[in-house]
Amino acid sequence: MKKILLPTDFSDNAWNAIFTALKLYADVKCQFYIVHAYEPKAINLLGRKTQQRLGVIYDSLSQYSEQELEKVIGYLDQNHSNANHRFESISKSETLEEAIAEIITELDIDLVVMGTQGASDVKEVFMGSNTVNVLKKVKNCPVLVVPSTYNFRQLHKVAFPTDFIRTYEKYELMPLTELVSLWKAQIEVLHVGIEFVLNDAQLSNRKNLEHRFSSVNYSYTNVPFEGSVSKSVEKYVLQNEVDFMAMIRHHHTFWEKVIGAPVVKKIAFHSKVPVLMLPEH
């Protein structure tokens, strides 16, 4: 049974991420854990007396968290009944990224699905910054980031931008290959560049990738560099009816070394389609 963690702040954005997960894995036996974390970071900066006064507020936050989670579970059981799916709620008095990291380890979670408003949205202050913190903290588990405006229907095409600078471990790519196999979808390997000549190391890594993708349908596409890697990828995604993107979030990609831009973060937060952030070794 697949174990999927669904963080929520009870917003429409969080609901959209939950619905995306339910539709994406409709035919898969899943245990969904709906988690709400409610500890404000600021409390750690306050004096002891102030913290004691806030004890009452904590109690009410705890009650609110439990009550709202109960409503979420009730709604899902009533309106999204699926013999393959089971739901459980978790309320944590911690920061969201700490709560998620703990739960992943304790329950052996396979995937985290969460929303983000996107970098251009004013509301990003909450869910957007939380998603950034989660991506920084959680490295050993795939995280699917779902834009608030995305309405999932089918999975036909997944873009996988890469520069062939590193080898690809089997476990890193497994969440992607499993998903593509489930939907009988195609992976489009995108290489953004000005010239598309690969060195020996890149050619070797490309061969390694072909081996990893041998069980799925995939193709290669060279994407012309236009201003920035993230813009080049975004343009390709919009023009070619891509449903999802998948990326390995290694810290310093070739492009980040060359142009000093946080490529992975920019692509994840400006994407109009969900981005599957794969684990890194």
GROMACS .gro file of C-alpha atoms in nm, residues 11-280:
model
  270
   11SER     CA    1  -0.711   2.655   0.227
   12ASP     CA    2  -0.847   2.604  -0.126
   13ASN     CA    3  -0.489   2.565  -0.238
   14ALA     CA    4  -0.432   2.274   0.001
   15TRP     CA    5  -0.763   2.115  -0.106
   16ASN     CA    6  -0.655   2.133  -0.470
   17ALA     CA    7  -0.336   1.942  -0.387
   18ILE     CA    8  -0.541   1.679  -0.199
   19PHE     CA    9  -0.784   1.634  -0.491
   20THR     CA   10  -0.490   1.605  -0.733
   21ALA     CA   11  -0.342   1.323  -0.522
   22LEU     CA   12  -0.676   1.140  -0.502
   23LYS     CA   13  -0.725   1.153  -0.880
   24LEU     CA   14  -0.363   1.072  -0.960
   25TYR     CA   15  -0.371   0.755  -0.749
   26ALA     CA   16  -0.739   0.665  -0.791
   27ASP     CA   17  -0.654   0.309  -0.900
   28VAL     CA   18  -0.380   0.252  -0.642
   29LYS     CA   19  -0.424   0.124  -0.286
   30CYS     CA   20  -0.322   0.422  -0.072
   31GLN     CA   21  -0.309   0.526   0.290
   32PHE     CA   22  -0.342   0.905   0.296
   33TYR     CA   23  -0.224   1.098   0.600
   34ILE     CA   24  -0.369   1.451   0.625
   35VAL     CA   25  -0.132   1.657   0.842
   36HIS     CA   26  -0.179   2.001   0.997
   37ALA     CA   27   0.108   2.170   1.184
   38TYR     CA   28   0.021   2.471   1.396
   39GLU     CA   29   0.326   2.593   1.589
   40PRO     CA   30   0.418   2.952   1.499
   41LYS     CA   31   0.797   2.989   1.478
   42ALA     CA   32   0.782   3.324   1.658
   43ILE     CA   33   0.695   3.162   1.992
   44ASN     CA   34   1.054   3.041   2.033
   45LEU     CA   35   1.171   3.402   2.036
   46LEU     CA   36   0.943   3.506   2.322
   47GLY     CA   37   1.021   3.517   2.696
   48ARG     CA   38   0.900   3.246   2.934
   49LYS     CA   39   0.617   3.454   3.084
   50THR     CA   40   0.483   3.540   2.742
   51GLN     CA   41   0.507   3.176   2.644
   52GLN     CA   42   0.301   3.080   2.952
   53ARG     CA   43   0.033   3.334   2.856
   54LEU     CA   44   0.025   3.180   2.514
   55GLY     CA   45  -0.050   2.838   2.663
   56VAL     CA   46  -0.420   2.916   2.634
   57ILE     CA   47  -0.375   3.009   2.269
   58TYR     CA   48  -0.192   2.682   2.211
   59ASP     CA   49  -0.484   2.488   2.355
   60SER     CA   50  -0.724   2.663   2.120
   61LEU     CA   51  -0.486   2.606   1.826
   62SER     CA   52  -0.474   2.237   1.912
   63GLN     CA   53  -0.855   2.217   1.930
   64TYR     CA   54  -0.893   2.408   1.605
   65SER     CA   55  -0.644   2.177   1.432
   66GLU     CA   56  -0.819   1.860   1.553
   67GLN     CA   57  -1.167   1.990   1.468
   68GLU     CA   58  -1.073   2.104   1.117
   69LEU     CA   59  -0.890   1.779   1.043
   70GLU     CA   60  -1.200   1.587   1.156
   71LYS     CA   61  -1.406   1.789   0.907
   72VAL     CA   62  -1.156   1.715   0.628
   73ILE     CA   63  -1.164   1.340   0.696
   74GLY     CA   64  -1.546   1.347   0.719
   75TYR     CA   65  -1.574   1.529   0.387
   76LEU     CA   66  -1.334   1.293   0.211
   77ASP     CA   67  -1.505   0.980   0.348
   78GLN     CA   68  -1.846   1.112   0.237
   79ASN     CA   69  -1.763   1.271  -0.099
   80HIS     CA   70  -1.452   1.091  -0.221
   81SER     CA   71  -1.519   0.734  -0.119
   82ASN     CA   72  -1.282   0.493  -0.296
   83ALA     CA   73  -1.227   0.130  -0.198
   84ASN     CA   74  -0.854   0.180  -0.263
   85HIS     CA   75  -0.818   0.476  -0.028
   86ARG     CA   76  -0.796   0.513   0.350
   87PHE     CA   77  -0.761   0.841   0.537
   88GLU     CA   78  -0.603   0.932   0.867
   89SER     CA   79  -0.538   1.273   1.024
   90ILE     CA   80  -0.229   1.393   1.211
   91SER     CA   81  -0.213   1.715   1.416
   92LYS     CA   82   0.137   1.836   1.512
   93SER     CA   83   0.249   2.123   1.735
   94GLU     CA   84   0.558   2.194   1.524
   95THR     CA   85   0.667   2.380   1.215
   96LEU     CA   86   0.535   2.218   0.900
   97GLU     CA   87   0.875   2.112   0.769
   98GLU     CA   88   0.970   1.954   1.104
   99ALA     CA   89   0.637   1.771   1.124
  100ILE     CA   90   0.668   1.640   0.769
  101ALA     CA   91   1.030   1.525   0.817
  102GLU     CA   92   0.933   1.335   1.135
  103ILE     CA   93   0.626   1.171   0.981
  104ILE     CA   94   0.819   1.062   0.671
  105THR     CA   95   1.065   0.875   0.894
  106GLU     CA   96   0.812   0.739   1.144
  107LEU     CA   97   0.557   0.613   0.889
  108ASP     CA   98   0.789   0.538   0.596
  109ILE     CA   99   0.604   0.780   0.365
  110ASP     CA  100   0.637   0.725  -0.012
  111LEU     CA  101   0.527   1.069  -0.135
  112VAL     CA  102   0.435   1.417  -0.010
  113VAL     CA  103   0.178   1.615  -0.212
  114MET     CA  104   0.139   1.983  -0.128
  115GLY     CA  105   0.022   2.305  -0.287
  116THR     CA  106   0.192   2.631  -0.360
  117GLN     CA  107   0.042   2.957  -0.472
  118GLY     CA  108   0.342   3.030  -0.692
  119ALA     CA  109   0.605   3.299  -0.659
  120SER     CA  110   0.398   3.574  -0.822
  121ASP     CA  111   0.103   3.534  -0.587
  122VAL     CA  112   0.068   3.753  -0.278
  123LYS     CA  113  -0.072   3.458  -0.083
  124GLU     CA  114   0.257   3.276  -0.142
  125VAL     CA  115   0.375   3.413   0.192
  126PHE     CA  116   0.216   3.115   0.367
  127MET     CA  117   0.200   2.808   0.145
  128GLY     CA  118   0.481   2.918  -0.084
  129SER     CA  119   0.735   2.976   0.191
  130ASN     CA  120   0.622   2.658   0.365
  131THR     CA  121   0.681   2.460   0.047
  132VAL     CA  122   1.030   2.609   0.012
  133ASN     CA  123   1.108   2.510   0.372
  134VAL     CA  124   0.979   2.158   0.316
  135LEU     CA  125   1.189   2.116   0.001
  136LYS     CA  126   1.496   2.234   0.190
  137LYS     CA  127   1.434   1.999   0.483
  138VAL     CA  128   1.302   1.689   0.307
  139LYS     CA  129   1.561   1.536   0.077
  140ASN     CA  130   1.493   1.163   0.100
  141CYS     CA  131   1.129   1.160  -0.013
  142PRO     CA  132   0.965   1.278  -0.337
  143VAL     CA  133   0.749   1.591  -0.306
  144LEU     CA  134   0.479   1.675  -0.561
  145VAL     CA  135   0.423   2.052  -0.574
  146VAL     CA  136   0.078   2.143  -0.713
  147PRO     CA  137  -0.002   2.497  -0.840
  148SER     CA  138  -0.324   2.642  -0.700
  149THR     CA  139  -0.481   2.690  -1.045
  150TYR     CA  140  -0.405   2.340  -1.177
  151ASN     CA  141  -0.698   2.110  -1.250
  152PHE     CA  142  -0.577   1.752  -1.294
  153ARG     CA  143  -0.751   1.532  -1.551
  154GLN     CA  144  -0.504   1.299  -1.723
  155LEU     CA  145  -0.133   1.226  -1.724
  156HIS     CA  146  -0.004   1.188  -2.080
  157LYS     CA  147   0.325   1.374  -2.087
  158VAL     CA  148   0.589   1.440  -1.818
  159ALA     CA  149   0.883   1.674  -1.887
  160PHE     CA  150   1.214   1.584  -1.721
  161PRO     CA  151   1.467   1.870  -1.756
  162THR     CA  152   1.828   1.761  -1.706
  163ASP     CA  153   2.182   1.863  -1.804
  164PHE     CA  154   2.329   1.507  -1.794
  165ILE     CA  155   2.593   1.631  -1.547
  166ARG     CA  156   2.541   1.352  -1.295
  167THR     CA  157   2.448   0.984  -1.281
  168TYR     CA  158   2.091   0.882  -1.204
  169GLU     CA  159   2.025   0.641  -0.920
  170LYS     CA  160   1.742   0.391  -0.960
  171TYR     CA  161   1.565   0.495  -0.639
  172GLU     CA  162   1.574   0.863  -0.738
  173LEU     CA  163   1.381   0.799  -1.058
  174MET     CA  164   1.147   0.531  -0.925
  175PRO     CA  165   0.864   0.771  -0.820
  176LEU     CA  166   0.866   0.906  -1.176
  177THR     CA  167   0.884   0.572  -1.359
  178GLU     CA  168   0.610   0.426  -1.135
  179LEU     CA  169   0.379   0.719  -1.207
  180VAL     CA  170   0.444   0.709  -1.581
  181SER     CA  171   0.383   0.331  -1.589
  182LEU     CA  172   0.060   0.375  -1.394
  183TRP     CA  173  -0.081   0.623  -1.648
  184LYS     CA  174   0.096   0.477  -1.955
  185ALA     CA  175   0.239   0.825  -2.005
  186GLN     CA  176   0.553   0.946  -2.183
  187ILE     CA  177   0.862   1.111  -2.038
  188GLU     CA  178   1.016   1.391  -2.243
  189VAL     CA  179   1.379   1.439  -2.141
  190LEU     CA  180   1.453   1.810  -2.191
  191HIS     CA  181   1.806   1.936  -2.242
  192VAL     CA  182   1.825   2.317  -2.233
  193GLY     CA  183   2.124   2.459  -2.413
  194ILE     CA  184   2.280   2.689  -2.670
  195GLU     CA  185   2.489   2.411  -2.824
  196PHE     CA  186   2.382   2.053  -2.770
  197VAL     CA  187   2.720   1.879  -2.785
  198LEU     CA  188   2.766   1.643  -2.490
  199ASN     CA  189   3.104   1.561  -2.339
  200ASP     CA  190   3.209   1.205  -2.252
  201ALA     CA  191   3.074   1.224  -1.896
  202GLN     CA  192   2.738   1.358  -2.018
  203LEU     CA  193   2.716   1.088  -2.285
  204SER     CA  194   2.784   0.824  -2.020
  205ASN     CA  195   2.517   0.972  -1.791
  206ARG     CA  196   2.271   0.985  -2.079
  207LYS     CA  197   2.331   0.614  -2.141
  208ASN     CA  198   2.274   0.554  -1.770
  209LEU     CA  199   1.943   0.742  -1.795
  210GLU     CA  200   1.836   0.534  -2.094
  211HIS     CA  201   1.895   0.222  -1.885
  212ARG     CA  202   1.684   0.367  -1.601
  213PHE     CA  203   1.401   0.455  -1.842
  214SER     CA  204   1.416   0.126  -2.036
  215SER     CA  205   1.079   0.009  -1.901
  216VAL     CA  206   0.887   0.328  -1.993
  217ASN     CA  207   0.810   0.535  -2.300
  218TYR     CA  208   1.053   0.827  -2.330
  219SER     CA  209   1.203   1.066  -2.585
  220TYR     CA  210   1.471   1.336  -2.601
  221THR     CA  211   1.414   1.702  -2.686
  222ASN     CA  212   1.670   1.981  -2.715
  223VAL     CA  213   1.523   2.307  -2.583
  224PRO     CA  214   1.687   2.633  -2.703
  225PHE     CA  215   1.816   2.852  -2.422
  226GLU     CA  216   1.608   3.171  -2.408
  227GLY     CA  217   1.709   3.415  -2.135
  228SER     CA  218   1.707   3.163  -1.850
  229VAL     CA  219   1.674   2.789  -1.801
  230SER     CA  220   1.346   2.825  -1.607
  231LYS     CA  221   1.191   3.046  -1.880
  232SER     CA  222   1.308   2.809  -2.153
  233VAL     CA  223   1.152   2.510  -1.974
  234GLU     CA  224   0.834   2.702  -1.890
  235LYS     CA  225   0.789   2.806  -2.255
  236TYR     CA  226   0.835   2.447  -2.374
  237VAL     CA  227   0.586   2.314  -2.116
  238LEU     CA  228   0.318   2.566  -2.216
  239GLN     CA  229   0.362   2.509  -2.590
  240ASN     CA  230   0.372   2.129  -2.581
  241GLU     CA  231   0.079   2.031  -2.358
  242VAL     CA  232   0.296   1.892  -2.080
  243ASP     CA  233   0.090   1.765  -1.783
  244PHE     CA  234   0.362   1.730  -1.518
  245MET     CA  235   0.729   1.804  -1.468
  246ALA     CA  236   0.981   1.599  -1.273
  247MET     CA  237   1.318   1.717  -1.143
  248ILE     CA  238   1.599   1.586  -0.928
  249ARG     CA  239   1.674   1.869  -0.686
  250HIS     CA  240   2.048   1.837  -0.655
  251HIS     CA  241   2.191   2.153  -0.504
  252HIS     CA  242   2.432   2.282  -0.765
  253THR     CA  243   2.340   2.200  -1.120
  254PHE     CA  244   2.556   2.296  -1.414
  255TRP     CA  245   2.330   2.590  -1.494
  256GLU     CA  246   2.333   2.722  -1.140
  257LYS     CA  247   2.712   2.720  -1.143
  258VAL     CA  248   2.722   2.902  -1.476
  259ILE     CA  249   2.454   3.167  -1.426
  260GLY     CA  250   2.413   3.170  -1.047
  261ALA     CA  251   2.033   3.129  -1.060
  262PRO     CA  252   1.842   2.883  -0.838
  263VAL     CA  253   1.701   2.694  -1.137
  264VAL     CA  254   1.513   2.420  -0.953
  265LYS     CA  255   1.336   2.664  -0.720
  266LYS     CA  256   1.243   2.898  -1.006
  267ILE     CA  257   1.102   2.618  -1.218
  268ALA     CA  258   0.904   2.471  -0.926
  269PHE     CA  259   0.745   2.801  -0.824
  270HIS     CA  260   0.668   2.945  -1.166
  271SER     CA  261   0.538   2.622  -1.315
  272LYS     CA  262   0.178   2.610  -1.434
  273VAL     CA  263   0.180   2.231  -1.397
  274PRO     CA  264   0.262   2.011  -1.095
  275VAL     CA  265   0.633   1.945  -1.037
  276LEU     CA  266   0.750   1.614  -0.891
  277MET     CA  267   1.068   1.691  -0.694
  278LEU     CA  268   1.255   1.362  -0.685
  279PRO     CA  269   1.476   1.258  -0.391
  280GLU     CA  270   1.851   1.306  -0.415
   0.00000   0.00000   0.00000
